[in-house]
Tab-separated table of C-alpha atoms and ligand atoms in Angstrom:
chain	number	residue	atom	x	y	z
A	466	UNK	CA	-104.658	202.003	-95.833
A	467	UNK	CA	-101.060	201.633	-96.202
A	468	UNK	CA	-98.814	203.496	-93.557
A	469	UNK	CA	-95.740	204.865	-93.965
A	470	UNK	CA	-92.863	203.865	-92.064
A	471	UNK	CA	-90.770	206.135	-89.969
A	472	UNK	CA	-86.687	206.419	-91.371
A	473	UNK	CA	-84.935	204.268	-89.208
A	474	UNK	CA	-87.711	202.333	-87.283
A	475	UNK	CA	-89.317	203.228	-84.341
A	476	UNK	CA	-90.397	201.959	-80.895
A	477	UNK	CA	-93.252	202.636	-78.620
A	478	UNK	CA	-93.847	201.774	-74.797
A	479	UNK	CA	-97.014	202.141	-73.457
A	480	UNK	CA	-98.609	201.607	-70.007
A	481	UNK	CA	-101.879	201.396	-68.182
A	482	UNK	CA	-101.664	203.377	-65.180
A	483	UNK	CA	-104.725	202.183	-63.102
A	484	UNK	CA	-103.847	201.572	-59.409
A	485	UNK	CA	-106.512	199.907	-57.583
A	486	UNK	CA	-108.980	200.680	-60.493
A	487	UNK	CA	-107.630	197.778	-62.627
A	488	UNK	CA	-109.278	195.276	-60.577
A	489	UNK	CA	-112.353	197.128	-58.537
A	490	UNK	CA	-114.355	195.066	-60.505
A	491	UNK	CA	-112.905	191.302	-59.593
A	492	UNK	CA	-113.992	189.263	-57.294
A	493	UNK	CA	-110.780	188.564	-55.810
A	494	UNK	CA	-108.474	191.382	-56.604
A	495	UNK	CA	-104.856	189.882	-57.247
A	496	UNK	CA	-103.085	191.656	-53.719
A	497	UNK	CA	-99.293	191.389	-55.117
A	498	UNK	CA	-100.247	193.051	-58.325
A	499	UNK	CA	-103.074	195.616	-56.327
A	500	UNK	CA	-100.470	196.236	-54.088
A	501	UNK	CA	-97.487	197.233	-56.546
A	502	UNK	CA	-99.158	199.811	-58.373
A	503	UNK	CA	-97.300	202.387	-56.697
A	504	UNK	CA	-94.165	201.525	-56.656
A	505	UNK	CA	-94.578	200.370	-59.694
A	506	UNK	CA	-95.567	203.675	-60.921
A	507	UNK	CA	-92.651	205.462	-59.137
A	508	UNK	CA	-89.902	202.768	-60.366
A	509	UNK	CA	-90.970	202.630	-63.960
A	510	UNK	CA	-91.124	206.730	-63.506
A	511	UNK	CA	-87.214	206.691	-62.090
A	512	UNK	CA	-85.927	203.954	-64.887
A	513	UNK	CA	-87.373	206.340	-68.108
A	514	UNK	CA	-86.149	209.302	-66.491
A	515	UNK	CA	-82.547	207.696	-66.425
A	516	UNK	CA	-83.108	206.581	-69.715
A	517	UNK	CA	-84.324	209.515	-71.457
A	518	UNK	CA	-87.281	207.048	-72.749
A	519	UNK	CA	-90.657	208.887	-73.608
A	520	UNK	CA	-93.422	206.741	-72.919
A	521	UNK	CA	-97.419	206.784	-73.249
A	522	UNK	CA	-99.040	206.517	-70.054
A	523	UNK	CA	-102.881	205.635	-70.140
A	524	UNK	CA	-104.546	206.983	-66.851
A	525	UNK	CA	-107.357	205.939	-65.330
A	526	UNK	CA	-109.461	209.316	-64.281
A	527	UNK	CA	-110.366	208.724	-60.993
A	528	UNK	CA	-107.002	208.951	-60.239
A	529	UNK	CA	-106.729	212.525	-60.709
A	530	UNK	CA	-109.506	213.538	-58.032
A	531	UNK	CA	-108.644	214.062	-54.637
A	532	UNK	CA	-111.769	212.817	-52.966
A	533	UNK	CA	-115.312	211.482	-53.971
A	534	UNK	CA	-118.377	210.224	-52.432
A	535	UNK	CA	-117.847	206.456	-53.546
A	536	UNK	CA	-121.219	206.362	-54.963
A	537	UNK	CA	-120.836	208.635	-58.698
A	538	UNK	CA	-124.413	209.139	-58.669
A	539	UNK	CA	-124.130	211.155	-61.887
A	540	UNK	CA	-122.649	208.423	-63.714
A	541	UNK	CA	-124.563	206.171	-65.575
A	542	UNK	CA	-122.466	203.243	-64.723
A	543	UNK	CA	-123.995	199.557	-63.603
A	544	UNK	CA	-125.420	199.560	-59.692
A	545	UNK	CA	-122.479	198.395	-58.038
A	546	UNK	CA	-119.590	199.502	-60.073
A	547	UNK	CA	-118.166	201.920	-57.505
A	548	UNK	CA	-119.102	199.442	-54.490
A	549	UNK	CA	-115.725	198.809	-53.232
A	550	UNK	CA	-115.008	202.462	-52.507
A	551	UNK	CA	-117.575	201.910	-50.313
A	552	UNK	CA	-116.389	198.779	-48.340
A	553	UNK	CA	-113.097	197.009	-48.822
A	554	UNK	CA	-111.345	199.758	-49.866
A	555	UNK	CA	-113.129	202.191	-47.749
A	556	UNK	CA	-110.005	203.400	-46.148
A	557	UNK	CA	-107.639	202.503	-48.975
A	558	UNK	CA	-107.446	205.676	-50.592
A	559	UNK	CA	-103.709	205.017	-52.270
A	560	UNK	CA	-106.083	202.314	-54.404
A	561	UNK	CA	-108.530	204.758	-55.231
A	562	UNK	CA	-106.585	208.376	-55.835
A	563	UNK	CA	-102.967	208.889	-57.639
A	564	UNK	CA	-102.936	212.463	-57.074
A	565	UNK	CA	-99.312	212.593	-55.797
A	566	UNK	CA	-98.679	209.816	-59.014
A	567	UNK	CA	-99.953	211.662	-61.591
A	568	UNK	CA	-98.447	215.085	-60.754
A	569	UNK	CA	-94.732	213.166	-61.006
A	570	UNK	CA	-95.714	212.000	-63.983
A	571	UNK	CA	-96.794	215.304	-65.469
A	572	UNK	CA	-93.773	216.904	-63.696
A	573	UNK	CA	-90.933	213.918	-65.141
A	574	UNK	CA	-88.029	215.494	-67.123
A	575	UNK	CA	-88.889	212.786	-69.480
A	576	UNK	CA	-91.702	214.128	-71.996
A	577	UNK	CA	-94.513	211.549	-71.833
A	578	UNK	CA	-97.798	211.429	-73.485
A	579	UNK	CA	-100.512	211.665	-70.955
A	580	UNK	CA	-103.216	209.708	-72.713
A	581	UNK	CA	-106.686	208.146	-71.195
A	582	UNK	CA	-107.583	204.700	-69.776
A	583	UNK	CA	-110.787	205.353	-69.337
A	584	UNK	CA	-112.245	207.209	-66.054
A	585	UNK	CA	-113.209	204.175	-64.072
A	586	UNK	CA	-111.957	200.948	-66.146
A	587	UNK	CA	-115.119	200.280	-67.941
A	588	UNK	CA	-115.057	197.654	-70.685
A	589	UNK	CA	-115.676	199.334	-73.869
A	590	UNK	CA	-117.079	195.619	-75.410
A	591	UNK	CA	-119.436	195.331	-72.902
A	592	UNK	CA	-120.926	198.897	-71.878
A	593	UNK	CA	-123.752	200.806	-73.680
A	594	UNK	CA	-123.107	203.971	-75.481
A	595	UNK	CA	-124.378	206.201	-72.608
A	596	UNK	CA	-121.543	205.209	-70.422
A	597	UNK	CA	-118.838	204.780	-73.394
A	598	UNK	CA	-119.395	208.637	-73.700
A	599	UNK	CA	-119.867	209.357	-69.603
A	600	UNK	CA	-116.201	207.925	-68.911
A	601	UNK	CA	-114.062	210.389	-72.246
A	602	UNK	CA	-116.482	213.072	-70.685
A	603	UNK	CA	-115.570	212.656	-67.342
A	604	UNK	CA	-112.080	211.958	-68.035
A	605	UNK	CA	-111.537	215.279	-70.170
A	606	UNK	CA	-113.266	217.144	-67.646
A	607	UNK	CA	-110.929	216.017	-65.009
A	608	UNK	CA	-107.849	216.138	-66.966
A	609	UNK	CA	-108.655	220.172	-68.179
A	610	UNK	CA	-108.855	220.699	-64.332
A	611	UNK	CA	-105.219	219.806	-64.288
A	612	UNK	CA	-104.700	222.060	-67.161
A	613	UNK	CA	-104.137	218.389	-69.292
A	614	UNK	CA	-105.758	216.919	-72.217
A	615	UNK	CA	-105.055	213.688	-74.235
A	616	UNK	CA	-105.413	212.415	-77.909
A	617	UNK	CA	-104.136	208.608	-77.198
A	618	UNK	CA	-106.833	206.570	-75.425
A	619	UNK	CA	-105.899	202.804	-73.875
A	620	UNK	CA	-108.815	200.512	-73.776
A	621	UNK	CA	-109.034	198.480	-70.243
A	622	UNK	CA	-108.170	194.844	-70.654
A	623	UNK	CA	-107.689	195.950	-74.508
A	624	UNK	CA	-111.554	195.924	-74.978
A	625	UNK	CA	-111.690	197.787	-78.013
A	626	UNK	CA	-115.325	199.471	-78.660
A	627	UNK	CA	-117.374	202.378	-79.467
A	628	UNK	CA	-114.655	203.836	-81.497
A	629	UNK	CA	-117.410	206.211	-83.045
A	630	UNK	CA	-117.326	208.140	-79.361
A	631	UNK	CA	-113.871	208.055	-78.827
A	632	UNK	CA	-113.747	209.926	-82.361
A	633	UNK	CA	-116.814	212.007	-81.456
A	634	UNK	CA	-114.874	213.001	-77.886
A	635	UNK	CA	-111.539	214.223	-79.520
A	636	UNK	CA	-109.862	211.021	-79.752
A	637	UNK	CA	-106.915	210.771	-82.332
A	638	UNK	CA	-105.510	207.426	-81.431
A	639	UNK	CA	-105.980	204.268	-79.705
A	640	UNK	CA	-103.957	201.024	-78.843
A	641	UNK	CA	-104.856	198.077	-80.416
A	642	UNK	CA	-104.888	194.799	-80.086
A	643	UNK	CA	-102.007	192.923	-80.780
A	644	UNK	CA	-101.918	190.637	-84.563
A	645	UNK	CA	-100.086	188.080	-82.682
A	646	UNK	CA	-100.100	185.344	-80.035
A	647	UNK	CA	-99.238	186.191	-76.468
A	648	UNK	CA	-97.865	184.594	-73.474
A	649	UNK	CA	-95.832	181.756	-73.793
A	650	UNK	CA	-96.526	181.389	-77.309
A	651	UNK	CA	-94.953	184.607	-78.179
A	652	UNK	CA	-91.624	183.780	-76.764
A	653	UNK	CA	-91.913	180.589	-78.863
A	654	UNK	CA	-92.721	181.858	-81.831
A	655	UNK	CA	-89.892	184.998	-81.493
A	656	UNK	CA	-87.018	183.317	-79.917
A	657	UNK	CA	-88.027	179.791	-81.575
A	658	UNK	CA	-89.579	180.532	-84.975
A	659	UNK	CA	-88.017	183.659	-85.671
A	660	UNK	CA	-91.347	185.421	-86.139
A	661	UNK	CA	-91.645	189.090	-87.063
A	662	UNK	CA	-92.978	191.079	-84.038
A	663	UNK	CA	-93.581	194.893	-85.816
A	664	UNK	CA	-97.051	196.386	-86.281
A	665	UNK	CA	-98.311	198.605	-89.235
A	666	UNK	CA	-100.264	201.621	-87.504
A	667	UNK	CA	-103.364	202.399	-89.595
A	668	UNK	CA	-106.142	205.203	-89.483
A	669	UNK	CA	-109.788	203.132	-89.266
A	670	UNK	CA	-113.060	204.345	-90.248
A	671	UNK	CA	-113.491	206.700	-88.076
A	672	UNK	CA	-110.479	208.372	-88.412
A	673	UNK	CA	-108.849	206.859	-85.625
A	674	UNK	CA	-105.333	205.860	-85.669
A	675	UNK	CA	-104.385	202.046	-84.496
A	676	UNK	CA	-101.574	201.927	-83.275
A	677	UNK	CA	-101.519	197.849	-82.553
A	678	UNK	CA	-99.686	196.253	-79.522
A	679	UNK	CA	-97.139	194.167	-80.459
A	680	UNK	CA	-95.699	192.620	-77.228
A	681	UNK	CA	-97.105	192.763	-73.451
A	682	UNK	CA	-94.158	192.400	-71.335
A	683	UNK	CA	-95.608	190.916	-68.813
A	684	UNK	CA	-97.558	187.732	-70.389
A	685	UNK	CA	-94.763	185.070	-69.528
A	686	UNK	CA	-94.945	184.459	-65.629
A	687	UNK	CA	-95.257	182.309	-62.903
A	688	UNK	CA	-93.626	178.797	-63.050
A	689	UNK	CA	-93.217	178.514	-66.720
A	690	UNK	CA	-91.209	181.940	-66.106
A	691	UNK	CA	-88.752	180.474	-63.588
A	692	UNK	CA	-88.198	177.802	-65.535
A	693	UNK	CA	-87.331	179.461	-68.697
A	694	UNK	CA	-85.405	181.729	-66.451
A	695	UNK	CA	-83.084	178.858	-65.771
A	696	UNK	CA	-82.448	178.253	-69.544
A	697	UNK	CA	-82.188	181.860	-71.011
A	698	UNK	CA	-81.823	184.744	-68.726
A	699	UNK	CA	-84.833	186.348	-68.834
A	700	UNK	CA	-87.419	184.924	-71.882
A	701	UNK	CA	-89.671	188.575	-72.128
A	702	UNK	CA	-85.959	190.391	-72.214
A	703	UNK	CA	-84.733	188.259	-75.266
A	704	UNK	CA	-87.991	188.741	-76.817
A	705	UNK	CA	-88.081	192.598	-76.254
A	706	UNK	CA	-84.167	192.941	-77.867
A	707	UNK	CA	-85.534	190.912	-80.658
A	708	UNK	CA	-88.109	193.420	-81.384
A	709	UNK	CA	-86.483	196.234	-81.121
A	710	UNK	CA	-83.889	195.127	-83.501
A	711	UNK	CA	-86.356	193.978	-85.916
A	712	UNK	CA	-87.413	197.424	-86.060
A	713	UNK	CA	-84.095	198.916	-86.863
A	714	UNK	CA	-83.431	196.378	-89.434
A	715	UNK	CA	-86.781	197.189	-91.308
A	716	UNK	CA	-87.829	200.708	-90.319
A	717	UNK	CA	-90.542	199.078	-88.689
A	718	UNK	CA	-92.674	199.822	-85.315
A	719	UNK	CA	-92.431	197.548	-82.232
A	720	UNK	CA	-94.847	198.571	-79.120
A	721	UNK	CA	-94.487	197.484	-76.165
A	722	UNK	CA	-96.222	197.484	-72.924
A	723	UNK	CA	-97.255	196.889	-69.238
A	724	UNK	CA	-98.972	197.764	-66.022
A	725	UNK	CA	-96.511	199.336	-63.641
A	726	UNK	CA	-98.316	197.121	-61.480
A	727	UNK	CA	-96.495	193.883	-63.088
A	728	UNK	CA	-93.179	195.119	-61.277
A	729	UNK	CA	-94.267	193.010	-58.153
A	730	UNK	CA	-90.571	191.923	-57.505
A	731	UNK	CA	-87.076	192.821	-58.037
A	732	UNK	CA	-86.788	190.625	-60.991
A	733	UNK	CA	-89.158	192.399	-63.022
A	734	UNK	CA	-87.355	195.727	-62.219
A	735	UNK	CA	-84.505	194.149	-63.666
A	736	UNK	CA	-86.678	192.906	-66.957
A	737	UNK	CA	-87.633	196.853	-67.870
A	738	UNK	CA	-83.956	197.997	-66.568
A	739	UNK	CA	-82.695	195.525	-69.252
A	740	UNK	CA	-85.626	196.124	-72.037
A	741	UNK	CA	-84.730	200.481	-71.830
A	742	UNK	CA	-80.769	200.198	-71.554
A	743	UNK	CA	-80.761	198.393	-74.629
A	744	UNK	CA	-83.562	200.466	-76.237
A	745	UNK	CA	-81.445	203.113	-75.266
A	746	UNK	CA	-78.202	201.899	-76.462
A	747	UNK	CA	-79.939	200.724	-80.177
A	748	UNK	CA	-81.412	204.505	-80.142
A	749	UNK	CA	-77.814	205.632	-79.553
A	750	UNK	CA	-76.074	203.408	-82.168
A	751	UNK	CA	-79.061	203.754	-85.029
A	752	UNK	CA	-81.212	206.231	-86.621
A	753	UNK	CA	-84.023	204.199	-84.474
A	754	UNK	CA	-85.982	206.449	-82.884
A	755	UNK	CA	-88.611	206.417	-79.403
A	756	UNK	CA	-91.845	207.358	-79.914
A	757	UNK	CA	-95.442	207.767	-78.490
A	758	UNK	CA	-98.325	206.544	-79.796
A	759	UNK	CA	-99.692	210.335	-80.118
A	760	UNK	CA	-96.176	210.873	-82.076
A	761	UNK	CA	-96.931	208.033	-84.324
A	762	UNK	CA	-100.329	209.235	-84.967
A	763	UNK	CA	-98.721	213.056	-86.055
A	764	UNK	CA	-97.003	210.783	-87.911
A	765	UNK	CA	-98.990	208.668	-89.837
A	766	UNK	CA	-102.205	211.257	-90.403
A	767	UNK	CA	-99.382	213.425	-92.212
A	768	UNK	CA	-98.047	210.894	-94.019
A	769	UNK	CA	-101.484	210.146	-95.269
A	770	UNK	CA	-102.226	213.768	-96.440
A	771	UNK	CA	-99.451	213.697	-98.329
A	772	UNK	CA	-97.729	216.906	-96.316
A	773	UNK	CA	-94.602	214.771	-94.525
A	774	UNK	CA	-93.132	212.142	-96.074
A	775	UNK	CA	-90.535	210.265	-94.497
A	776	UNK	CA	-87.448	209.896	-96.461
A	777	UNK	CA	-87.300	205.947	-97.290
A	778	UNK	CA	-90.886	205.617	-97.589
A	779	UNK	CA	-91.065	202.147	-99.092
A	780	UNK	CA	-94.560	200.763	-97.300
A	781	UNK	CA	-94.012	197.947	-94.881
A	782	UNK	CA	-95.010	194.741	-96.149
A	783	UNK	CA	-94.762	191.098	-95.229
A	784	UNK	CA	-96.134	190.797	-91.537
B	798	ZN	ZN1	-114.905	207.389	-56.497
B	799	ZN	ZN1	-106.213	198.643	-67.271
């Protein structure tokens, strides 16, 4: 199904909120990355605020209870799943419960999409239907406590599957995977080979709207970072601008995203400070405009019924 294009382009930021719950399941949790979820969470809240950037944030539902037994008995998840509540992080509740986290986020001036990660990171390729429909339970319950719901769902570790329930549960629209090569080889084949980096947001068939990832932020680290950092300024920044002028330039959609917990030093502040000033600035100079991926799914199931059309709606082709 062809999409239609937003006038002027559009760009999407999207990030999975998950705290300690990101990596419960590891054997050996990463501690710089378990340990910068929250401030994380409060910087990246502080730099779209100051930005005016509306972003989707995927939460994992745990998060939103203030206290639980450690042992979900009523959850048909895998014996085990819930262990380290129980041991390591036993009395490591800021891991386990984002309270305090989620109510700034609900509370930002910025409006952002409160969307689902799940309620306790499952992977959606590798759990059984039971538990697929357990966790968007759960989660909705929890969330209509807070007087929230959601329509965008984020898959953990991008794990797309049983896209019938999330359908069934009241889904509208999901992140998927991205058509292109990450890591390193993105930043080659961007900055090097001058390759596109928009996506075409489609509804699937189950009604769902795919709204692919086109660029993890985050993917380009470690040695090979420092390295490139001596050459170009910062690789993932040049990459970023690239996108987001690519989708001014063909009314296209570049997404974008992260964990907050990849802001484990200053330098990566500086990355996302760098990647919104110039969203910002492009938004400021061009009919480009910020979206959500619930706002792109508005979008694109009304451009399919044939209600709202966008002005200059030539479909996107070639990428
Ligand atoms: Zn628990
Ligand atoms: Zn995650």
């Amino acid at each position: 199904m062809t999409a239609i294009p937003n006038s002027g382009g559009s760009v999407v930021l999207s990030l999975d909120a998950e705290l300690g719950w990101g990596f419960h399941d590891l054997e050996s949790p990463p501690p710089q990355r378990v340990e910068a979820g929250r401030r994380g969470w409060s910087t990246m809240l502080k730099l779209l605020d100051e930005f005016e950037i509306p972003a989707t944030w995927g939460v994992v539902g745990h998060l939103l209870l203030d206290s639980c037994d450690g042992r979900h008995a009523d959850h048909p998840a895998p014996d085990g799943w819930f262990e380290r509540e129980r041991t390591e992080w036993r009395d490591r509740e800021e891991l386990r419960f984002g309270t305090d986290l989620v109510a700034a986020l609900l509370e930002a001036d910025v409006d952002h999409e409160f969307a689902s990660h799940s309620f306790s990171h499952v992977l959606f390729s590798e759990i059984d239907r039971e538990l697929a429909v357990a966790e968007l339970e759960r989660s909705r319950e929890i969330a209509t406590e807070w007087g929230e719901s959601f329509d965008s769902f984020i898959y953990p570790r991008n794990e797309v599957g049983h896209r019938d329930v999330l359908a069934e549960q009241g889904v509208r629209a999901y992140r998927g995977r991205t058509p292109y090569r990450e890591g390193s080889r993105v930043v080659f084949d961007s900055a090097i080979r001058d390759r596109s980096l928009l996506v075409d947001p489609v509804i699937d068939e189950h009604g769902l709207v795919n709204v692919p990832a086109s660029l993890f932020l985050f993917g380009f680290e470690g040695a090979a970072r420092t390295v490139a950092e001596s050459v170009w300024a910062d690789p993932m920044v040049r990459v970023a601008k690239a996108g987001i002028d690519e989708a001014v330039r063909s009314n296209g959609l570049f997404h974008m995203w992260l964990h907050p917990n990849n802001l484990t030093h200053e330098r990566d502040d500086r990355r996302m400070r760098t990647i919104l000033s110039y969203l910002d600035r492009r938004r400021a100079e061009t009919d480009l405009s910020v979206e959500t991926i619930g706002d792109v799914a508005r979008r694109i199931e009304s451009g399919v019924d044939g209600t709202v059309r966008a002005a200059n709606s030539q479909p996107m082709s070639g990428h």
